[in-house]
Short mmCIF file of N, CA and C in Angstrom, two decimals:
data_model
loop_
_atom_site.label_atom_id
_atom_site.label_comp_id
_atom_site.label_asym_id
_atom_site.label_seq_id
_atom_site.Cartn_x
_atom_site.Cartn_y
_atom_site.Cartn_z
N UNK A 2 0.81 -1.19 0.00
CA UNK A 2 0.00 0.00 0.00
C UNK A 2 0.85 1.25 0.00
N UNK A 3 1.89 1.28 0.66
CA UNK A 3 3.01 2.35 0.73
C UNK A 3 4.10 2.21 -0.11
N UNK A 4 4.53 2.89 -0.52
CA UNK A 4 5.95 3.07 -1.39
C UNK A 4 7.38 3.10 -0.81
N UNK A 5 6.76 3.38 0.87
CA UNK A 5 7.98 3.50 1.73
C UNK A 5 8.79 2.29 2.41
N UNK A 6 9.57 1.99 2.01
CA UNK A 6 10.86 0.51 2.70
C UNK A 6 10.27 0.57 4.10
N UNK A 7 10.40 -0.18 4.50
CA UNK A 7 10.19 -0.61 6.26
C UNK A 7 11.40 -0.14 6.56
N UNK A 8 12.50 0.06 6.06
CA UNK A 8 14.04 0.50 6.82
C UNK A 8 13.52 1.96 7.20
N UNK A 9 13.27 2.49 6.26
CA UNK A 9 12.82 4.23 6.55
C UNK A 9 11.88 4.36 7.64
N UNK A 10 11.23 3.80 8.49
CA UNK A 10 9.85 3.67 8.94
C UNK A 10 10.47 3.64 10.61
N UNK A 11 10.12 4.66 11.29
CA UNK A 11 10.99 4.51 12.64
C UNK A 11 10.22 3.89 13.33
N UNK A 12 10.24 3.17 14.09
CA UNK A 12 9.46 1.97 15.54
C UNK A 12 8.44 2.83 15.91
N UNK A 13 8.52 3.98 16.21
CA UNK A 13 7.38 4.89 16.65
C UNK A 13 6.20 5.17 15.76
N UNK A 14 6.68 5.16 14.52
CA UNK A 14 5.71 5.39 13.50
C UNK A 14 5.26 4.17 13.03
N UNK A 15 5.72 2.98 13.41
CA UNK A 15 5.66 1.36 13.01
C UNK A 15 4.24 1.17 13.60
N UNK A 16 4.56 1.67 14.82
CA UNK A 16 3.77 0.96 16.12
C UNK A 16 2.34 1.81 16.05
N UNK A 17 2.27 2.53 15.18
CA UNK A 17 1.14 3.76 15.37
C UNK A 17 0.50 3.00 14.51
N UNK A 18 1.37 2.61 13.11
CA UNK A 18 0.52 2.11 11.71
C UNK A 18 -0.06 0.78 12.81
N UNK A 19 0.52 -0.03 13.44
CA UNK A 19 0.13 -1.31 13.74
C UNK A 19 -1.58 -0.75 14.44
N UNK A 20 -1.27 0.07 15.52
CA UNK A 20 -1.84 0.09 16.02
C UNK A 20 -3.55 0.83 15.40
N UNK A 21 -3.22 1.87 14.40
CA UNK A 21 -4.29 1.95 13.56
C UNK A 21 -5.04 1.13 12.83
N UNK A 22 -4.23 0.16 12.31
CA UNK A 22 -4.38 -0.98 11.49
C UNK A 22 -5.38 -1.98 12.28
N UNK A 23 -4.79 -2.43 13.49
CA UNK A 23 -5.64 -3.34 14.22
C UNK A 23 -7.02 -2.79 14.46
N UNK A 24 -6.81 -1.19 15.05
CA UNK A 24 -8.39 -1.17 15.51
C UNK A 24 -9.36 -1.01 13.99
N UNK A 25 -8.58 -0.81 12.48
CA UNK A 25 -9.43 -0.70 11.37
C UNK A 25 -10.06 -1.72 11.13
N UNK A 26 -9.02 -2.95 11.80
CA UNK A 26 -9.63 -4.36 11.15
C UNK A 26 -10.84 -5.16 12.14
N UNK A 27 -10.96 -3.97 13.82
CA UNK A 27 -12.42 -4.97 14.17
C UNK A 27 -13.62 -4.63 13.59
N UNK A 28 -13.46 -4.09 12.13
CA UNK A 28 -14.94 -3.42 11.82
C UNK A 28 -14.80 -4.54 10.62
N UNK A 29 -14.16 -5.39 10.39
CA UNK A 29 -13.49 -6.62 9.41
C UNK A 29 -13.73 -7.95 9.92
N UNK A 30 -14.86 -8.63 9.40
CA UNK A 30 -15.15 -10.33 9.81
C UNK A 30 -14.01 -11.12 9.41
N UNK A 31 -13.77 -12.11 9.93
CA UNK A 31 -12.97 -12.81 8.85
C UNK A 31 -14.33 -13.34 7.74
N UNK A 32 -13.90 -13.96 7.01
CA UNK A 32 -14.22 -13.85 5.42
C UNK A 32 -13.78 -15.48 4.82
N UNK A 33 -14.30 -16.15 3.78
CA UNK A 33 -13.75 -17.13 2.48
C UNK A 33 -14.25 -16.54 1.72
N UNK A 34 -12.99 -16.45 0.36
CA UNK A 34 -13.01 -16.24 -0.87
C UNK A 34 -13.04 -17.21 -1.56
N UNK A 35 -13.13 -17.10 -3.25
CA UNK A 35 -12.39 -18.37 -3.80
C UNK A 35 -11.88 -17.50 -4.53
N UNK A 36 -10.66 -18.55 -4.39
CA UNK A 36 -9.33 -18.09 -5.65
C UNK A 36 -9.37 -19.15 -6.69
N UNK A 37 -9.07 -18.79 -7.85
CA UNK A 37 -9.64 -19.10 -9.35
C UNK A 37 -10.42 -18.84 -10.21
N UNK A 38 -10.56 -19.25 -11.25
CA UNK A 38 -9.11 -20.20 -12.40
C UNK A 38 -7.88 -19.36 -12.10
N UNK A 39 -6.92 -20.34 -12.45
CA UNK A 39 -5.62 -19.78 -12.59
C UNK A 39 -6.10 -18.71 -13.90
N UNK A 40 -5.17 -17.44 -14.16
CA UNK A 40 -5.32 -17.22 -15.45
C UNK A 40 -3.87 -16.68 -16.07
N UNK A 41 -3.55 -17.12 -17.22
CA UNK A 41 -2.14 -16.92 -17.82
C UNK A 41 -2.26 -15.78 -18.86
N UNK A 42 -0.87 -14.42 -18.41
CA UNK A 42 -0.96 -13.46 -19.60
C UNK A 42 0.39 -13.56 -19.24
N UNK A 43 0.30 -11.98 -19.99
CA UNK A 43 2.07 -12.11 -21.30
C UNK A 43 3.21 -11.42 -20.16
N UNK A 44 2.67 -11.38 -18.74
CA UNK A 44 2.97 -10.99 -17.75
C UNK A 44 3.70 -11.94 -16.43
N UNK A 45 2.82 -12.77 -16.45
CA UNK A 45 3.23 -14.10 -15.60
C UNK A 45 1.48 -15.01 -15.62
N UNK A 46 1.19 -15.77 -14.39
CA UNK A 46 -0.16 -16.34 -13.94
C UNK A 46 -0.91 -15.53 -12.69
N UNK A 47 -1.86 -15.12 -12.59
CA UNK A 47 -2.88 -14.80 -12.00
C UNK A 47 -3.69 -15.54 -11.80
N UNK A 48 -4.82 -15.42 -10.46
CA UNK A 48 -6.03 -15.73 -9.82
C UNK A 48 -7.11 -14.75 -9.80
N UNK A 49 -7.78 -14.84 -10.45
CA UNK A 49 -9.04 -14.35 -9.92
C UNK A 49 -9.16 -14.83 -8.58
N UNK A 50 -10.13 -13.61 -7.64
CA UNK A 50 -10.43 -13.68 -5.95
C UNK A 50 -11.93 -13.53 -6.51
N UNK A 51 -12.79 -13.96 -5.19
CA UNK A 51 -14.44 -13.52 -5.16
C UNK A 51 -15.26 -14.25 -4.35
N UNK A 52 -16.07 -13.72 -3.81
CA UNK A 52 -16.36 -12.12 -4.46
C UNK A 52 -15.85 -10.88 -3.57
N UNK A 53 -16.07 -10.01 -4.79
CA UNK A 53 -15.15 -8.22 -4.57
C UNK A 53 -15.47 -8.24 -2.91
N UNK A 54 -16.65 -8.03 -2.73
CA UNK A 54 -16.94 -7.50 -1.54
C UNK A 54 -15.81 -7.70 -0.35
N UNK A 55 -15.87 -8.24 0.15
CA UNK A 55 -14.76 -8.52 1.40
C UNK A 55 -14.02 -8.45 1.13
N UNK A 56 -13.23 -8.66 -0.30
CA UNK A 56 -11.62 -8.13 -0.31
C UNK A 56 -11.70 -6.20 -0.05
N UNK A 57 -12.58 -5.95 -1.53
CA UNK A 57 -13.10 -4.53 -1.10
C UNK A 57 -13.05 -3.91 0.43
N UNK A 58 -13.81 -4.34 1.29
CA UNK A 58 -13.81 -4.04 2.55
C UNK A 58 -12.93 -3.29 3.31
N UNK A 59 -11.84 -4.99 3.25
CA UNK A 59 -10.91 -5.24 4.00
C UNK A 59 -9.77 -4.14 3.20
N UNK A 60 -9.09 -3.88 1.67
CA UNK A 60 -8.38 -2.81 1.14
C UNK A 60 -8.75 -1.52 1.37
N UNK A 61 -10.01 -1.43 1.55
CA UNK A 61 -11.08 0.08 2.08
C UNK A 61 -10.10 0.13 3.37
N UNK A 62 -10.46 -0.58 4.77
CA UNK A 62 -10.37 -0.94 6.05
C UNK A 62 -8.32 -0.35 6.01
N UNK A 63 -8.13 -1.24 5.43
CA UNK A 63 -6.36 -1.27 5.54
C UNK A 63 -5.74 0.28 5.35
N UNK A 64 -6.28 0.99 3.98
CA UNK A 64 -6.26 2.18 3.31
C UNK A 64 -6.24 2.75 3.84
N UNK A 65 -7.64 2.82 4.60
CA UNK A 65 -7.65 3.99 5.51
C UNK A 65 -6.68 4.19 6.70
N UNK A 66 -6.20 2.93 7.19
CA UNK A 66 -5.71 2.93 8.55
C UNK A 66 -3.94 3.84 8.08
N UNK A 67 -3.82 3.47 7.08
CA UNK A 67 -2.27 4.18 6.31
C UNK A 67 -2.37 5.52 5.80
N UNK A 68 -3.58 6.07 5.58
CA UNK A 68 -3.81 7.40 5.56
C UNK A 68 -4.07 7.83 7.02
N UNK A 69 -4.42 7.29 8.14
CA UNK A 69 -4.75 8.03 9.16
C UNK A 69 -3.38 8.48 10.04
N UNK A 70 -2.54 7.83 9.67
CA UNK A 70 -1.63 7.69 10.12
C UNK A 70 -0.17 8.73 9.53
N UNK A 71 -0.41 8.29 8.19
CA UNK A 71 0.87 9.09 6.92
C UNK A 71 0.00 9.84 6.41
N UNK A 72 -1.32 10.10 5.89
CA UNK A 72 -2.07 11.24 5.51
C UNK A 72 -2.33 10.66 4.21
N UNK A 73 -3.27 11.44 3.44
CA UNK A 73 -3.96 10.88 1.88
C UNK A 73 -2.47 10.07 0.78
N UNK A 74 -1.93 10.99 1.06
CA UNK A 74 -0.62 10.74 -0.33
C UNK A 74 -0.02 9.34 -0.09
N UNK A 75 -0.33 8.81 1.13
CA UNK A 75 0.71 7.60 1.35
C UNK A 75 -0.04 6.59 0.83
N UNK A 76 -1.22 6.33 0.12
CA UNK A 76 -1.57 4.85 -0.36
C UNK A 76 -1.85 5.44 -2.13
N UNK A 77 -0.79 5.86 -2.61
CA UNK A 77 -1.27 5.84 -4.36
C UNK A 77 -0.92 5.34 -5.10
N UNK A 78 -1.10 3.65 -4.48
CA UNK A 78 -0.60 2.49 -5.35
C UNK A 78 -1.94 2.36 -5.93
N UNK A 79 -2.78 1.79 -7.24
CA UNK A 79 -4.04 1.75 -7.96
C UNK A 79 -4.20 0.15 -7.82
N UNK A 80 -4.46 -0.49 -7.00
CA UNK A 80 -4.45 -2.20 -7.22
C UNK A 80 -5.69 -2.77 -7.94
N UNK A 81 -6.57 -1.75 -8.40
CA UNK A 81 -7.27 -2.48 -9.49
C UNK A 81 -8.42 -3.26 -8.92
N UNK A 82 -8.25 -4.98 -10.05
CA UNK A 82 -9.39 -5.56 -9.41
C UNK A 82 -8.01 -6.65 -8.98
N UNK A 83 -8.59 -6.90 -7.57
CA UNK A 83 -7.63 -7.64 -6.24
C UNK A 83 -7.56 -9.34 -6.85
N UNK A 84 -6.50 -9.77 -6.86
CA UNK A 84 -5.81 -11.11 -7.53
C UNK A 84 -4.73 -11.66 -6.70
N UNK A 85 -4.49 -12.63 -7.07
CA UNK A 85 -3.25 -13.22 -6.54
C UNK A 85 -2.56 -13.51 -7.79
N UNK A 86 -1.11 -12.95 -7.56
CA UNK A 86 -0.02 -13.59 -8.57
C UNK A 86 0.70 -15.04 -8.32
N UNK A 87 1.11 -15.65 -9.15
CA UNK A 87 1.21 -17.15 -8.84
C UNK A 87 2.33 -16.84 -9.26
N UNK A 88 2.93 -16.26 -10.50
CA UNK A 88 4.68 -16.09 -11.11
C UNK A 88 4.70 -15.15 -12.14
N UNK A 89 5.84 -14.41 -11.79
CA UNK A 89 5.85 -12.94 -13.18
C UNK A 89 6.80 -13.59 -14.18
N UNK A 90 6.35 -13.37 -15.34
CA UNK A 90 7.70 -13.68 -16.45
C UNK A 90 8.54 -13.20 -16.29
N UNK A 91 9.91 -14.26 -16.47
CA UNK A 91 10.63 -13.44 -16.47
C UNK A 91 11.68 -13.67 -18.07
N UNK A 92 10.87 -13.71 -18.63
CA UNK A 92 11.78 -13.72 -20.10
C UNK A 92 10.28 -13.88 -21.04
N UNK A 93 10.86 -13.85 -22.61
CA UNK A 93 10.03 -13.82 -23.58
C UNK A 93 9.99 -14.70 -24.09
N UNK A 94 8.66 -15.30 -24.18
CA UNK A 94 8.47 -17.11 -25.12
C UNK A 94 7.92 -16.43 -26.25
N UNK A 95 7.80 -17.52 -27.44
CA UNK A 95 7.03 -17.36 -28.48
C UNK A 95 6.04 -17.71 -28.20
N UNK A 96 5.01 -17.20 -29.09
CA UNK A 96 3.16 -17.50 -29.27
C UNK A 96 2.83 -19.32 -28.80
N UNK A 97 3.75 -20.08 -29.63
CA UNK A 97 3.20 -21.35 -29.58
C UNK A 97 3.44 -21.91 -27.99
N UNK A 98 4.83 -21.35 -27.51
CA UNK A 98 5.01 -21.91 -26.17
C UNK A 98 4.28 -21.04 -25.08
N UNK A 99 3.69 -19.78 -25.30
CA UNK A 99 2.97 -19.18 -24.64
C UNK A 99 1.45 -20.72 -24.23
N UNK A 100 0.94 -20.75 -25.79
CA UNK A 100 0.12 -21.68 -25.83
C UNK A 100 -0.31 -22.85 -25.10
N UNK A 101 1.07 -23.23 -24.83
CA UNK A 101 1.35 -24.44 -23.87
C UNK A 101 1.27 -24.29 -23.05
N UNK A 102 1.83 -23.06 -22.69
CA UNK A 102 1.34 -22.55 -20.85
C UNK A 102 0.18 -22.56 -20.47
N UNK A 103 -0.46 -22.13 -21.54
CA UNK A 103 -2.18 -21.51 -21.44
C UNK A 103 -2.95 -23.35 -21.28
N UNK A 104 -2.57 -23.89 -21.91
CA UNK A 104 -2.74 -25.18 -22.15
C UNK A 104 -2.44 -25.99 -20.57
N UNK A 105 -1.47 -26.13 -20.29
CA UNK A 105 -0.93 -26.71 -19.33
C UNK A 105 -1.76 -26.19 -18.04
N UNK A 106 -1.92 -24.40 -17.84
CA UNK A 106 -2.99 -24.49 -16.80
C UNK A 106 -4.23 -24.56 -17.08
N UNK A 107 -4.72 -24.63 -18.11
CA UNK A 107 -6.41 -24.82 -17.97
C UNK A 107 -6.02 -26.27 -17.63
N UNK A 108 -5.32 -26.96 -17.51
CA UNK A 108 -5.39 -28.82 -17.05
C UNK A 108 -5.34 -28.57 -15.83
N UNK A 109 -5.28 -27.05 -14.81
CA UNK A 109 -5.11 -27.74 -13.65
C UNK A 109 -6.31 -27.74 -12.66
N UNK A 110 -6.38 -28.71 -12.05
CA UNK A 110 -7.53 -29.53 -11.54
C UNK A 110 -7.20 -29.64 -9.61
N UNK A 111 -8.29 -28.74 -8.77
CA UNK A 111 -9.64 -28.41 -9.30
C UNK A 111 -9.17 -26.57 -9.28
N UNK A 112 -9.33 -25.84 -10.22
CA UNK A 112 -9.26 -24.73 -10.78
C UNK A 112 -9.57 -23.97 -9.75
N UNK A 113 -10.48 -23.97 -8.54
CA UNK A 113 -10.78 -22.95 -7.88
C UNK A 113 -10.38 -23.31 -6.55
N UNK A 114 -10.54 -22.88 -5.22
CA UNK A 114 -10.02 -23.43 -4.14
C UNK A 114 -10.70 -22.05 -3.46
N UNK A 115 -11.35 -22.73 -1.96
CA UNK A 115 -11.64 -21.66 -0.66
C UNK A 115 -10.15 -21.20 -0.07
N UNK A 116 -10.32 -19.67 0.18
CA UNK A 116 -9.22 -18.77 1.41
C UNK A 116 -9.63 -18.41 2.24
N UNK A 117 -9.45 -19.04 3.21
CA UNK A 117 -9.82 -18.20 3.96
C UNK A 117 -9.17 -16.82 5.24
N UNK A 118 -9.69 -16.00 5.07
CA UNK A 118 -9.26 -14.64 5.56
C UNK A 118 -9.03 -14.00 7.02
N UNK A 119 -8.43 -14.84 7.97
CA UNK A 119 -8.73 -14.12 9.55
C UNK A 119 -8.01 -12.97 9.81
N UNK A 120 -6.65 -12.91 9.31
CA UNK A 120 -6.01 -11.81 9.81
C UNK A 120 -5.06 -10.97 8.13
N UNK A 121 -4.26 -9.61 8.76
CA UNK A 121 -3.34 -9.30 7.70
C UNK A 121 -2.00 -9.46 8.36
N UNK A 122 -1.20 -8.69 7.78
CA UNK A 122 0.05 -8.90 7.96
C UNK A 122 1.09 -7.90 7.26
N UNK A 123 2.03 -6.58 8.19
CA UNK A 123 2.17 -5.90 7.81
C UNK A 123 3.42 -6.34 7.48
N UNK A 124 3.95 -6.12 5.91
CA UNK A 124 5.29 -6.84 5.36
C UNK A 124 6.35 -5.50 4.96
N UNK A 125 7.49 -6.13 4.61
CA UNK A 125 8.46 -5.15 3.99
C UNK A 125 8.46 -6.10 2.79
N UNK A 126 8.31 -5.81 1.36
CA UNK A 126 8.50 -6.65 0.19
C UNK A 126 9.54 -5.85 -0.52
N UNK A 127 10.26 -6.74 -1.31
CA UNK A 127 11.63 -6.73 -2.10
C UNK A 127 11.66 -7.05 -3.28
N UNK A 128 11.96 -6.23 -4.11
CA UNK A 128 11.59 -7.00 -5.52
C UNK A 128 13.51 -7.02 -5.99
N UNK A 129 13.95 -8.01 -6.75
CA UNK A 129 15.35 -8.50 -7.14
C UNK A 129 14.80 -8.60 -8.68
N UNK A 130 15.61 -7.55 -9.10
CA UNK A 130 15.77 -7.77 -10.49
C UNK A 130 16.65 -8.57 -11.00
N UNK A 131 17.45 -8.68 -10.18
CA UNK A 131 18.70 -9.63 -10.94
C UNK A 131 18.01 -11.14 -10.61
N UNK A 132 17.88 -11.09 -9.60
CA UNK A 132 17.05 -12.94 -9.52
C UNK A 132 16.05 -13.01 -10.31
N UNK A 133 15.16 -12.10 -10.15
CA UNK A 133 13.68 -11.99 -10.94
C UNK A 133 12.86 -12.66 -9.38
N UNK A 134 12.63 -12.22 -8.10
CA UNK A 134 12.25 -12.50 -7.13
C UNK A 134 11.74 -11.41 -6.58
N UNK A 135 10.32 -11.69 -6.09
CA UNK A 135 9.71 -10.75 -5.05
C UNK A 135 9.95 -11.47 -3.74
N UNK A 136 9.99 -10.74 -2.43
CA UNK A 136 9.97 -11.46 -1.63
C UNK A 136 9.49 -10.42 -0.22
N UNK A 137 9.06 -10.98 0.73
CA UNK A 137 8.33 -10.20 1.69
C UNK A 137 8.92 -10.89 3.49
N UNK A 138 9.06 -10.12 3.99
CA UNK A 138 9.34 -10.25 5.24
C UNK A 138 8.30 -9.66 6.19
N UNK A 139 7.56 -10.22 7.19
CA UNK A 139 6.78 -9.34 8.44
C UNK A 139 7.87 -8.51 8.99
N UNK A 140 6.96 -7.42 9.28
CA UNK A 140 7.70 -6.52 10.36
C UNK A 140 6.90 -5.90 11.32
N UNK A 141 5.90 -6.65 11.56
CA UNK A 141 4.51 -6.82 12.48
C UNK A 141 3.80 -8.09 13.08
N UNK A 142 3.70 -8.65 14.52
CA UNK A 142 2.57 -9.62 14.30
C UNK A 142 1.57 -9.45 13.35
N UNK A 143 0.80 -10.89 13.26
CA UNK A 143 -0.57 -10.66 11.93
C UNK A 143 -1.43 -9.65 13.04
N UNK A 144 -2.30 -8.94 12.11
CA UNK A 144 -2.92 -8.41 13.08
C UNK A 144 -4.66 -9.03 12.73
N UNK A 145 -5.17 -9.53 13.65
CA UNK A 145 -6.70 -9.95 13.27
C UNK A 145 -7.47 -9.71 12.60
N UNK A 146 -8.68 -10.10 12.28
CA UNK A 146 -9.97 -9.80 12.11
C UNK A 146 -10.86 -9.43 12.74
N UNK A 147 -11.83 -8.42 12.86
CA UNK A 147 -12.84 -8.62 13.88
C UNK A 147 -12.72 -9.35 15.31
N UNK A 148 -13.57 -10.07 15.03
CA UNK A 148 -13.53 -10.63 16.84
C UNK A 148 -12.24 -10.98 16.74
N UNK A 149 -11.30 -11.89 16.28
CA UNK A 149 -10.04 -12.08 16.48
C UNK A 149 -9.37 -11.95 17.64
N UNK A 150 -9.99 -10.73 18.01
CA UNK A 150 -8.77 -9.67 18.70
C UNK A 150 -9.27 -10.02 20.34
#
């Protein structure tokens, strides 16, 4: 949601986001989604999530708690409609072996699957260009859902 490294982020201001964050999320049930079909573009594989609503919610819920805290400007990442990434390309195939990909996951069986949603989890993520790796570390307990807490 932020643009800002967790290194930059002093313990005092950590502990404020945490602490905003938690009380945003008792107005947040936990929740099941389903994730699926896989879906393959010229990008990597994606999931469809659903339904909107409760992811909605819960990105509403989170949003706000990072503006209350850092003010409007700190969440102007655009995340669209909410997915899960499964793998980003990291090189260029041709059309036919694209095909195969596309091929290979519509075979996968069973296409959709329940998530279910109790808590978040405030991360520092890393993206490696040279590996071609995202990767995420907590730098928060999860913080609940609703009753959770």
């Amino acid at each position: 949601m932020s643009s800002r490294a967790a290194s930059k982020v002093p313990e005092a201001e950590r502990q404020a986001l945490v602490a905003e964050l938690t009380g945003q999320m008792r107005s947040i049930d936990s929740f099941t989604i389903t994730v699926g079909s896989p879906l393959p573009y010229g990008t990597g594989i994606i999931f469809d999530l659903g339904p909107d609503e409760p992811l909605n919610a819960l990105r509403t819920a989170a949003t706000r708690g990072f503006e209350l805290v850092y003010g409007a400007d700190a969440t102007t990442y655009e995340t669209g409609v909410l997915h899960l990434t499964e793998s980003y390309a990291t090189a260029e195939v041709s059309l036919d072996h694209f095909h195969q990909i596309h091929r290979r996951v519509r075979r996968v069986r069973p296409s959709h699957a329940p998530l279910r949603i109790d808590s978040i989890e405030l991360v520092d993520v890393t993206a490696n260009s040279e590996k071609k790796t995202i990767t995420w570390e907590p730098v928060a307990p999860p913080i609940p859902l609703g009753a959770g807490l």
